[in-house]
PDB file of C-alpha atoms and ligand atoms in Angstrom:
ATOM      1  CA  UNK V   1      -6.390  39.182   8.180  1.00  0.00           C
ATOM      2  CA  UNK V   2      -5.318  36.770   5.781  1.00  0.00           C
ATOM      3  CA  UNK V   3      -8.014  34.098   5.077  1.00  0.00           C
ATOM      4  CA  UNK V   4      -7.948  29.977   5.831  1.00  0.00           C
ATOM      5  CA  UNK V   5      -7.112  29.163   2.179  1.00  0.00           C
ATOM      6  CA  UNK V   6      -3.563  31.557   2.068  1.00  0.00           C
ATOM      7  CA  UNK V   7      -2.858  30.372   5.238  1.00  0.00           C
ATOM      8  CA  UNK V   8      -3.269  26.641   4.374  1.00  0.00           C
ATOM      9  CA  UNK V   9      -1.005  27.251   0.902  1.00  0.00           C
ATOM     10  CA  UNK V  10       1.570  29.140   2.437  1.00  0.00           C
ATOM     11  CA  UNK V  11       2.123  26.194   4.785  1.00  0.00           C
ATOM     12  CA  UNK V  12       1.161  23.449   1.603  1.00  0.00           C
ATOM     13  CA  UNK V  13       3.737  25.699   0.106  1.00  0.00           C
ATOM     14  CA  UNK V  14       6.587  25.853   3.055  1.00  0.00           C
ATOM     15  CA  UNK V  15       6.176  21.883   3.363  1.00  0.00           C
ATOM     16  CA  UNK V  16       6.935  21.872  -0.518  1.00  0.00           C
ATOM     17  CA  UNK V  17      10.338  23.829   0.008  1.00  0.00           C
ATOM     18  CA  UNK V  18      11.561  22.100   3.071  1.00  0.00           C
ATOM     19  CA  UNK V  19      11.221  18.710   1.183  1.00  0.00           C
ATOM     20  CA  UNK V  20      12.883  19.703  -1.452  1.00  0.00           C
ATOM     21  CA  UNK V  21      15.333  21.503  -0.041  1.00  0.00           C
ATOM     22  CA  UNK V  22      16.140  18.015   1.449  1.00  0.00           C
ATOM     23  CA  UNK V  23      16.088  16.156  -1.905  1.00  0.00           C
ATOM     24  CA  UNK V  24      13.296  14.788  -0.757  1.00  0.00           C
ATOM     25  CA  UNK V  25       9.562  14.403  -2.496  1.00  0.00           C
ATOM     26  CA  UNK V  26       7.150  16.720  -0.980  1.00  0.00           C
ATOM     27  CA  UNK V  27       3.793  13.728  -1.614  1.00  0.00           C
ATOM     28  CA  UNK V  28       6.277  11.882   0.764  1.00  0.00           C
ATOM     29  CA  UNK V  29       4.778  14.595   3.468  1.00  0.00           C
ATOM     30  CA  UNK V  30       1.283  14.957   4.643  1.00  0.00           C
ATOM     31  CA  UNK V  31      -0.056  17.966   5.969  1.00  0.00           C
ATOM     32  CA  UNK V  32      -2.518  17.490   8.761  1.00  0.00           C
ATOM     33  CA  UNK V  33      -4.702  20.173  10.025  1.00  0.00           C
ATOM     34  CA  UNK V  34      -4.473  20.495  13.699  1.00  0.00           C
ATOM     35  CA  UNK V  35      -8.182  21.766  14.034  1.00  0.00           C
ATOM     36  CA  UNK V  36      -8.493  21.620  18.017  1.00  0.00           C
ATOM     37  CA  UNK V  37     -10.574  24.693  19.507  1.00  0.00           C
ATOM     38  CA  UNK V  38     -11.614  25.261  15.725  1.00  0.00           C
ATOM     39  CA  UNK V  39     -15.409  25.826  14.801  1.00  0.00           C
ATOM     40  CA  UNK V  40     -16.794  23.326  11.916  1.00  0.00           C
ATOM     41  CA  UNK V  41     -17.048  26.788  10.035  1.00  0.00           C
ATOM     42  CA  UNK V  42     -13.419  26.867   9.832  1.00  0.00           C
ATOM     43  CA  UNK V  43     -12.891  23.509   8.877  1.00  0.00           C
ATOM     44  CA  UNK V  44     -15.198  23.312   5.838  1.00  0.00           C
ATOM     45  CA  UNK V  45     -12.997  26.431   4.268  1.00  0.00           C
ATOM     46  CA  UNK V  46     -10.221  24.096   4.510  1.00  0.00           C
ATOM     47  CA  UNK V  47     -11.557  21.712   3.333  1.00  0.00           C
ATOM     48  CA  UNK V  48     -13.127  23.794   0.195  1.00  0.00           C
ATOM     49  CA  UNK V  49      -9.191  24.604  -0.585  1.00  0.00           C
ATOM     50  CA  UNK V  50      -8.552  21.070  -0.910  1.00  0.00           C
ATOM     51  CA  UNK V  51      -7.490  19.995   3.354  1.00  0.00           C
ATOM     52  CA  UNK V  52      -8.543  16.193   3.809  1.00  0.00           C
ATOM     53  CA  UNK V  53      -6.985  15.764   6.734  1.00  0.00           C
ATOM     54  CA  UNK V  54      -7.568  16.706  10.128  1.00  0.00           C
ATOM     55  CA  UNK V  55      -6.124  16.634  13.781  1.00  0.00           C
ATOM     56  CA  UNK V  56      -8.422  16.565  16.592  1.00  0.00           C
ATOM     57  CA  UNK V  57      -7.513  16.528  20.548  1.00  0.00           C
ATOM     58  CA  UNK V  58     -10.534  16.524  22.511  1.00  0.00           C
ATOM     59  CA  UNK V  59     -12.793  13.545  21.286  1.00  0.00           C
ATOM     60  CA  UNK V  60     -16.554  14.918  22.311  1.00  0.00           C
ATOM     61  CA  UNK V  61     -15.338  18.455  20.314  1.00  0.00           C
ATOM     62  CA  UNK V  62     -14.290  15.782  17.763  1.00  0.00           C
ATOM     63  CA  UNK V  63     -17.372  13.855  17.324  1.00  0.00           C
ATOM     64  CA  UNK V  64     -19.760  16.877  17.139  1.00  0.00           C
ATOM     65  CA  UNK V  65     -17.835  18.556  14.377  1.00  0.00           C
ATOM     66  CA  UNK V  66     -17.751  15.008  13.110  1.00  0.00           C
ATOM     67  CA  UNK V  67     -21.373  15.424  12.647  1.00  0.00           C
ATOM     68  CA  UNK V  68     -21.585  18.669  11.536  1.00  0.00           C
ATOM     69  CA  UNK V  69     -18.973  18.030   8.558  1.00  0.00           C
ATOM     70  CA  UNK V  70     -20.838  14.635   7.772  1.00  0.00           C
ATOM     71  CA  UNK V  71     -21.916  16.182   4.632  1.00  0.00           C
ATOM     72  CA  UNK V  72     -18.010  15.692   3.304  1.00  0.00           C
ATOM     73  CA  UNK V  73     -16.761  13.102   1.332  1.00  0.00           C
ATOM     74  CA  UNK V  74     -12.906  12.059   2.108  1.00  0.00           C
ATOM     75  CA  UNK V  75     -12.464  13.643   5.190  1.00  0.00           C
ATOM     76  CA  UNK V  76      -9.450  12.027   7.409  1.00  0.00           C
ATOM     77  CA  UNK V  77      -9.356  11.938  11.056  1.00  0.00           C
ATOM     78  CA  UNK V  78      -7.067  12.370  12.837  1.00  0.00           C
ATOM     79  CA  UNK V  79      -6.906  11.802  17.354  1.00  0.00           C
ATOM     80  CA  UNK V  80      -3.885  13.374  18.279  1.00  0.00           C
ATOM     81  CA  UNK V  81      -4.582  13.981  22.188  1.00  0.00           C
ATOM     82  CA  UNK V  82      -4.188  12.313  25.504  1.00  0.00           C
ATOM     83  CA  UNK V  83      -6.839   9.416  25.795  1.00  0.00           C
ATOM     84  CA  UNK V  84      -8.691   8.010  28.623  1.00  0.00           C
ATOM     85  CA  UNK V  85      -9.871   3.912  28.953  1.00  0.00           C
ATOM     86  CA  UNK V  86     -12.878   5.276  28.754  1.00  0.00           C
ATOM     87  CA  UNK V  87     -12.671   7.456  25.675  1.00  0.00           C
ATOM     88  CA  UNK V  88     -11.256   4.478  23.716  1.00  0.00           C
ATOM     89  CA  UNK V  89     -14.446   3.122  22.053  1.00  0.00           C
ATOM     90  CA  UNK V  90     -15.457   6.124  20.116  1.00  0.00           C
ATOM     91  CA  UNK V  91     -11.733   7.154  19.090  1.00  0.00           C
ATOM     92  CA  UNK V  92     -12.340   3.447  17.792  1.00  0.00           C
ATOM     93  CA  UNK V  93     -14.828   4.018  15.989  1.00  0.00           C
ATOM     94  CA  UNK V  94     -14.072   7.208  14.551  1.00  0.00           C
ATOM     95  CA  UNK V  95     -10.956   8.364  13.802  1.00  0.00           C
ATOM     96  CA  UNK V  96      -8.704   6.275  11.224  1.00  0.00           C
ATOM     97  CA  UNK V  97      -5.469   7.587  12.330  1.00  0.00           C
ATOM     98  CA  UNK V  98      -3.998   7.745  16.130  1.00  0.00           C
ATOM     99  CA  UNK V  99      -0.578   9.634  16.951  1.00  0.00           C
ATOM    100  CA  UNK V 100      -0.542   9.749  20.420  1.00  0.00           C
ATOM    101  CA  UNK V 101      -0.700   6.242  21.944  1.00  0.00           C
ATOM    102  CA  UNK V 102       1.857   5.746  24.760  1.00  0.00           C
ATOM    103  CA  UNK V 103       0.218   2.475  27.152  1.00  0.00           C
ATOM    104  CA  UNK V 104       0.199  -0.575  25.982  1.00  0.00           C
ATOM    105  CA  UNK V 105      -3.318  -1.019  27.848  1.00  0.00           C
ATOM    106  CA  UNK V 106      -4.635   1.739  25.230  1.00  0.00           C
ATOM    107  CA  UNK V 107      -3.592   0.338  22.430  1.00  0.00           C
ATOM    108  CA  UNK V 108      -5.009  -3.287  23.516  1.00  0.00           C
ATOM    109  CA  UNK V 109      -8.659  -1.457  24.125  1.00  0.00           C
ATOM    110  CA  UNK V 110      -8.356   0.489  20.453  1.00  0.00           C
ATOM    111  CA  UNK V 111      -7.695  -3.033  19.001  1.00  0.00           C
ATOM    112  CA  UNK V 112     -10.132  -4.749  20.825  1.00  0.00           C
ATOM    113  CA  UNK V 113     -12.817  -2.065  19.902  1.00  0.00           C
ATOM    114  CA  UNK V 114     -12.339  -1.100  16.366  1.00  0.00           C
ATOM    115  CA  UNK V 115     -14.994  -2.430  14.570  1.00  0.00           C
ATOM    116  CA  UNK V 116     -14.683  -5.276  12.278  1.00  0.00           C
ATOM    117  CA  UNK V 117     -16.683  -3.454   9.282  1.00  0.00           C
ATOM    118  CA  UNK V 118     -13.066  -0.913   9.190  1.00  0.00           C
ATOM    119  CA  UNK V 119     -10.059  -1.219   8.347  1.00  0.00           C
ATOM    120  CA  UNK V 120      -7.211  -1.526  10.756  1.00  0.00           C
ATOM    121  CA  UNK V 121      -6.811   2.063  12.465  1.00  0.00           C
ATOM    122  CA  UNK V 122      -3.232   3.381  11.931  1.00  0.00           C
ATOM    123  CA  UNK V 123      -1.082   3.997  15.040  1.00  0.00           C
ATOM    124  CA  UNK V 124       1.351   6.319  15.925  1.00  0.00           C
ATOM    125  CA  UNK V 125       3.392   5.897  19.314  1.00  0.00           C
ATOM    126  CA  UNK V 126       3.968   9.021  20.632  1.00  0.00           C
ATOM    127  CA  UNK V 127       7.483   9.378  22.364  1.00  0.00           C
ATOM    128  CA  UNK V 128       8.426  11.357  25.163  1.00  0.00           C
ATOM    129  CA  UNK V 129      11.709  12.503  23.666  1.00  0.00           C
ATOM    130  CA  UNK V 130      13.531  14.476  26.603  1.00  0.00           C
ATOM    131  CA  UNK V 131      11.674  12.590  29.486  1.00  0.00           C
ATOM    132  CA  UNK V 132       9.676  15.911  30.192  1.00  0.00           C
ATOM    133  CA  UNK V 133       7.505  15.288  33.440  1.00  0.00           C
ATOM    134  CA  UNK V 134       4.577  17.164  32.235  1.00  0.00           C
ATOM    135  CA  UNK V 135       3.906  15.630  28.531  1.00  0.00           C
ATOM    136  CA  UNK V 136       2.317  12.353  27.576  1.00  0.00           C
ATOM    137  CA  UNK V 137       3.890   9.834  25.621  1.00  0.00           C
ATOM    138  CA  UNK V 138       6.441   6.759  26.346  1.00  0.00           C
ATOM    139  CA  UNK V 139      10.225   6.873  26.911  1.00  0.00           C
ATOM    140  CA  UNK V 140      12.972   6.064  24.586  1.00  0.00           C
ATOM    141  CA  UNK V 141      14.091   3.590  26.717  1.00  0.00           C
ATOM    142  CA  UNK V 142      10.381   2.052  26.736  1.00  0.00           C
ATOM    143  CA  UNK V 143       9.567   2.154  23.443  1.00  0.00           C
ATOM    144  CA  UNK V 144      10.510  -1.178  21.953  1.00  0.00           C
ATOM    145  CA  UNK V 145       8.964  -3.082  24.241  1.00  0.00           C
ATOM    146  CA  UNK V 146       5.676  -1.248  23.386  1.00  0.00           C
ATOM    147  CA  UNK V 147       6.297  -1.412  19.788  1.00  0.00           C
ATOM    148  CA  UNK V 148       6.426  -5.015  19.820  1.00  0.00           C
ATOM    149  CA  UNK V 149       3.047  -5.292  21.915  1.00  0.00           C
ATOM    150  CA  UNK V 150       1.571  -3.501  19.751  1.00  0.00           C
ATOM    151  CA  UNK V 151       2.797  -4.590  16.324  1.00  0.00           C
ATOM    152  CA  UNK V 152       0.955  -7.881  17.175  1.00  0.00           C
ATOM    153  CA  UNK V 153      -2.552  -6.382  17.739  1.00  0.00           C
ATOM    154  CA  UNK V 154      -4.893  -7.354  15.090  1.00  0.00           C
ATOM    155  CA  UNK V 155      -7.039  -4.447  14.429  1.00  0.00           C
ATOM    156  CA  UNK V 156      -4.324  -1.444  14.809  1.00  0.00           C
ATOM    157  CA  UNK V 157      -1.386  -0.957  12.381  1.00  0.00           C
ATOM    158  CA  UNK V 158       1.378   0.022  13.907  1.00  0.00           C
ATOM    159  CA  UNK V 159       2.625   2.490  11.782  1.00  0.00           C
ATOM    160  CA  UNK V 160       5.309   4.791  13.280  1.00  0.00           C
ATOM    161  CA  UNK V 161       6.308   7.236  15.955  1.00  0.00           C
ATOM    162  CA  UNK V 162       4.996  10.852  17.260  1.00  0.00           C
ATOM    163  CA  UNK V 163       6.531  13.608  19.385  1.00  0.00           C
ATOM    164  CA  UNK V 164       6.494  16.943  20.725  1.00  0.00           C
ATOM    165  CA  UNK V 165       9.648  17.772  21.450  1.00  0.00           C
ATOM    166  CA  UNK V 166      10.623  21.080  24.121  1.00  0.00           C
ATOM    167  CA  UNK V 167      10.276  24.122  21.872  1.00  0.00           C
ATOM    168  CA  UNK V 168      13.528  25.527  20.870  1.00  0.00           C
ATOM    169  CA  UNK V 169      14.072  28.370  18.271  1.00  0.00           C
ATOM    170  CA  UNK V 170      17.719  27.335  16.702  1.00  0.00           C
ATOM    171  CA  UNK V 171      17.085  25.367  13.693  1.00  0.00           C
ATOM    172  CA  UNK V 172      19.915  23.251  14.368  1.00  0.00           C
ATOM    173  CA  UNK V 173      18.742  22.290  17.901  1.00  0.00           C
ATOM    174  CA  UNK V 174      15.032  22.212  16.187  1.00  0.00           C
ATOM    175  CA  UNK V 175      16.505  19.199  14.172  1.00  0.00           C
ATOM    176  CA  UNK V 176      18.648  17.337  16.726  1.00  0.00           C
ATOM    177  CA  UNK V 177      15.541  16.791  18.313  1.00  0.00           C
ATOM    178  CA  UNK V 178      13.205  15.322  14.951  1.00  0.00           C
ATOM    179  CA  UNK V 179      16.696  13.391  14.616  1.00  0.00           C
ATOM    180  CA  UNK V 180      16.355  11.426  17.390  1.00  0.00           C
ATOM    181  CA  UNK V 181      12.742  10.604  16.698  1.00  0.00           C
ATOM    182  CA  UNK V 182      14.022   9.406  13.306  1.00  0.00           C
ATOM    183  CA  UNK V 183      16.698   7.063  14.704  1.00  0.00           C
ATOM    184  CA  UNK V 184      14.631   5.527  17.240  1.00  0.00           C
ATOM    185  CA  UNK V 185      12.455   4.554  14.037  1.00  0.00           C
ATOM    186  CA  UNK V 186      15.191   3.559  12.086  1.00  0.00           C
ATOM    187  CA  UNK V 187      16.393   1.624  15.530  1.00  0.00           C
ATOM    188  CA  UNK V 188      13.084  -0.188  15.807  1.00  0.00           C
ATOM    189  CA  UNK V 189      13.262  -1.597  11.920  1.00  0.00           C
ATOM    190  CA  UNK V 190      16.262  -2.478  12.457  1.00  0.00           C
ATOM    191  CA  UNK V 191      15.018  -5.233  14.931  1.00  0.00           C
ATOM    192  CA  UNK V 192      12.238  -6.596  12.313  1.00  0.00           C
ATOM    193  CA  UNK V 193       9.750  -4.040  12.274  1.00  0.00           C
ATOM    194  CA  UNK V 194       8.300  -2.242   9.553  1.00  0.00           C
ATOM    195  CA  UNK V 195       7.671   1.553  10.729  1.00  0.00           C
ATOM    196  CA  UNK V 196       7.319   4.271   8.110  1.00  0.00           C
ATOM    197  CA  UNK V 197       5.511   6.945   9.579  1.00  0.00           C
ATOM    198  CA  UNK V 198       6.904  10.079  11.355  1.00  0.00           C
ATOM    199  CA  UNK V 199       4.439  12.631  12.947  1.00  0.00           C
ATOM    200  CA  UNK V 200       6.504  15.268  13.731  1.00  0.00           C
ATOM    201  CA  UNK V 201       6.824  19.103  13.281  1.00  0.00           C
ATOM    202  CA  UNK V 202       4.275  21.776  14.391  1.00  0.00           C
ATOM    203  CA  UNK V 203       4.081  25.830  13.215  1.00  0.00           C
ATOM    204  CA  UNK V 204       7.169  26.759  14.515  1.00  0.00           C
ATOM    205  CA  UNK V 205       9.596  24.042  13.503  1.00  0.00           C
ATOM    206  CA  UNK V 206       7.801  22.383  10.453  1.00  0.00           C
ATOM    207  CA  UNK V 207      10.538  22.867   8.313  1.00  0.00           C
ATOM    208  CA  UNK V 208      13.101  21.384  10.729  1.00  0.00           C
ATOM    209  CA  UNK V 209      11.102  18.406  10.937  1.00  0.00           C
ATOM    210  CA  UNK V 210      10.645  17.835   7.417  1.00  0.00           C
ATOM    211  CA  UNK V 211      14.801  17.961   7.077  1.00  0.00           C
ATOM    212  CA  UNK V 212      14.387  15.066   9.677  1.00  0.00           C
ATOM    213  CA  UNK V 213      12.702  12.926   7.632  1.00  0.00           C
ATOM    214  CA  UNK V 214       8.747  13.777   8.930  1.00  0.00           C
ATOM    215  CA  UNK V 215       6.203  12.147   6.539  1.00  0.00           C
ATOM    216  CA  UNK V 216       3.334  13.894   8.598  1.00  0.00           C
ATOM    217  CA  UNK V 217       3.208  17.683  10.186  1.00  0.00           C
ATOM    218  CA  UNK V 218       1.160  18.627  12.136  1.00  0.00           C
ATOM    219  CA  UNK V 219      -0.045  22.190  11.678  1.00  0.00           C
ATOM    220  CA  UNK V 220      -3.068  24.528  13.605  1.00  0.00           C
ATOM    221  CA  UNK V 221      -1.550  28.075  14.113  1.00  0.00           C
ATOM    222  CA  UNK V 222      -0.543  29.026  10.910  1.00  0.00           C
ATOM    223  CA  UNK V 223      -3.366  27.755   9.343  1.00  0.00           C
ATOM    224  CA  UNK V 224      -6.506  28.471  11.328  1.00  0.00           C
ATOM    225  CA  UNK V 225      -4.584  31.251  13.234  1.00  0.00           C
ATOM    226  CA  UNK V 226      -3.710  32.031  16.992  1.00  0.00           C
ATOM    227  CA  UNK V 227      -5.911  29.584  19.401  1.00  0.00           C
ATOM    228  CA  UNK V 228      -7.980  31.266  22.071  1.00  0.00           C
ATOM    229  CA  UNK V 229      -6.247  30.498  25.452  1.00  0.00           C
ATOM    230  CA  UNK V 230      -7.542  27.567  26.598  1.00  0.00           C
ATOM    231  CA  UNK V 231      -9.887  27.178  29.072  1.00  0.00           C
ATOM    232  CA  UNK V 232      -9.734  27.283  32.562  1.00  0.00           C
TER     233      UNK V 232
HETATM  234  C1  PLP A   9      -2.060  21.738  18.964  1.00  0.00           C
HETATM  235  C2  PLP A   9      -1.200  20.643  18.437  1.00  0.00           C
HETATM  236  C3  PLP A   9      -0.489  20.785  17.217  1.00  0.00           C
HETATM  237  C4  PLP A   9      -0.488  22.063  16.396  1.00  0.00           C
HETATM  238  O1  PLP A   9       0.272  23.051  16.989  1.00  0.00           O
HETATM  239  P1  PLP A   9       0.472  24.497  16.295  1.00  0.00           P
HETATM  240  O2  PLP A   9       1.622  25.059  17.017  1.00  0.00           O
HETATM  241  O3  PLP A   9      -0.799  25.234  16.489  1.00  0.00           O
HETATM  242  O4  PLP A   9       0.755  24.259  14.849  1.00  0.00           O
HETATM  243  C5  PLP A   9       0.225  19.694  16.761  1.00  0.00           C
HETATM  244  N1  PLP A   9       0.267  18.537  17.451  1.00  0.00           N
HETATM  245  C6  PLP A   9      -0.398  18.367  18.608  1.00  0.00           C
HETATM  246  C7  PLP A   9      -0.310  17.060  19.303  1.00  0.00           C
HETATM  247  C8  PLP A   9      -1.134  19.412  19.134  1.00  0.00           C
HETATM  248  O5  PLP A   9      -1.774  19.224  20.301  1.00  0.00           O
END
């Protein structure tokens, strides 16, 4: 089996070609390291071939590997899962970096609660793209008004847009999809704000994403390999 460091270059590496295969300069895109279900063991070897960043889900698996990593200068957090009220406080306090805020409430609780001795933390909206039932995150139709909520918190930045769009395979469709995440952006700085973040693109449709103008991807498969199912 290939190992966690030629995994994480031959995605470094696939990010590289998709930005410039769209003229575009591959700093401009950060990998982040999707590390749910992942023991600390397996994030320390990506972070020994140079991984900073990493994308958590479930905050108390988050904090202890937190702890268990604490011996690592530079590391960047990263809460990319659904969050309760009550989980607000330590996301707070621990992550600097949150894609997946979709209630205004949320956001007003991760303002209130950041603590004064951080920076602001970065936020992400995450957008429910084709209105799908089942997934988290706020409609198209919803977003502005949320965006301008939360562009006036004090302690958050509001820093750009998230999504998870319905799998497809075509490349083409793959894209359509990433477009529309990209135009709501563009849409929303067009009315005075000053977005310039999209978190967008996963294993399977990185490269589309990138095309689309993503300036973070989020990766776990193809880095850390297949995920255990999760469980019941
Ligand atoms: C699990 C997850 C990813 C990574 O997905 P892979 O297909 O394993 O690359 C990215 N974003 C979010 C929000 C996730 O939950």
């Amino acid at each position: 089996m290939q190992k966690i460091d030629e995994k994480l270059n031959n995605v470094t590496a696939r990010v590289r070609t998709a930005a410039e295969k769209a003229g575009r300069d591959p700093a401009q895109v950060a990998l982040i390291a999707v590390s749910k279900t992942r023991p600390a063991e397996a994030l320390e070897q990506a972070y020994r071939a140079g991984q900073r960043r990493f994308g958590e889900n479930y905050l108390q698996e988050a904090l202890d590997k937190q702890a268990a990593l604490a011996h690592l200068p530079d590391l960047e957090w990263h809460f990319i899962g659904p969050i309760q009220s009550n989980k607000t406080r330590a996301i707070a306090e621990h992550f600097a970096w949150v894609h997946s805020v979709d209630r205004e409430k949320i956001a007003r609780r991760l303002s209130d609660q950041r603590p004064a001795s951080e920076p602001p933390l970065q936020i992400c909206l995450q957008v429910n793209l084709d209105d799908e039932p089942s997934k988290a995150g706020i409609s198209l139709e919803q977003l502005p008004e949320l965006a301008r909520a939360v562009n006036e918190m004090p302690a958050v930045t509001l820093r750009g847009l998230m999504a998870i769009p319905a799998p497809q395979t075509d490349f083409n469709d793959q894209r359509a999809s990433f477009a529309r995440l990209r135009e709501a952006m563009e849409s929303l700085n067009a009315r005075g704000l000053t977005l310039d973040t999209l978190s967008m693109g996963m294993s399977a449709d990185l490269e589309a994403a990138v095309a689309e103008g993503a300036t973070q991807v989020r990766v776990g498969t193809d880095i850390f390999g297949p995920r255990e199912p999760a469980q019941p």
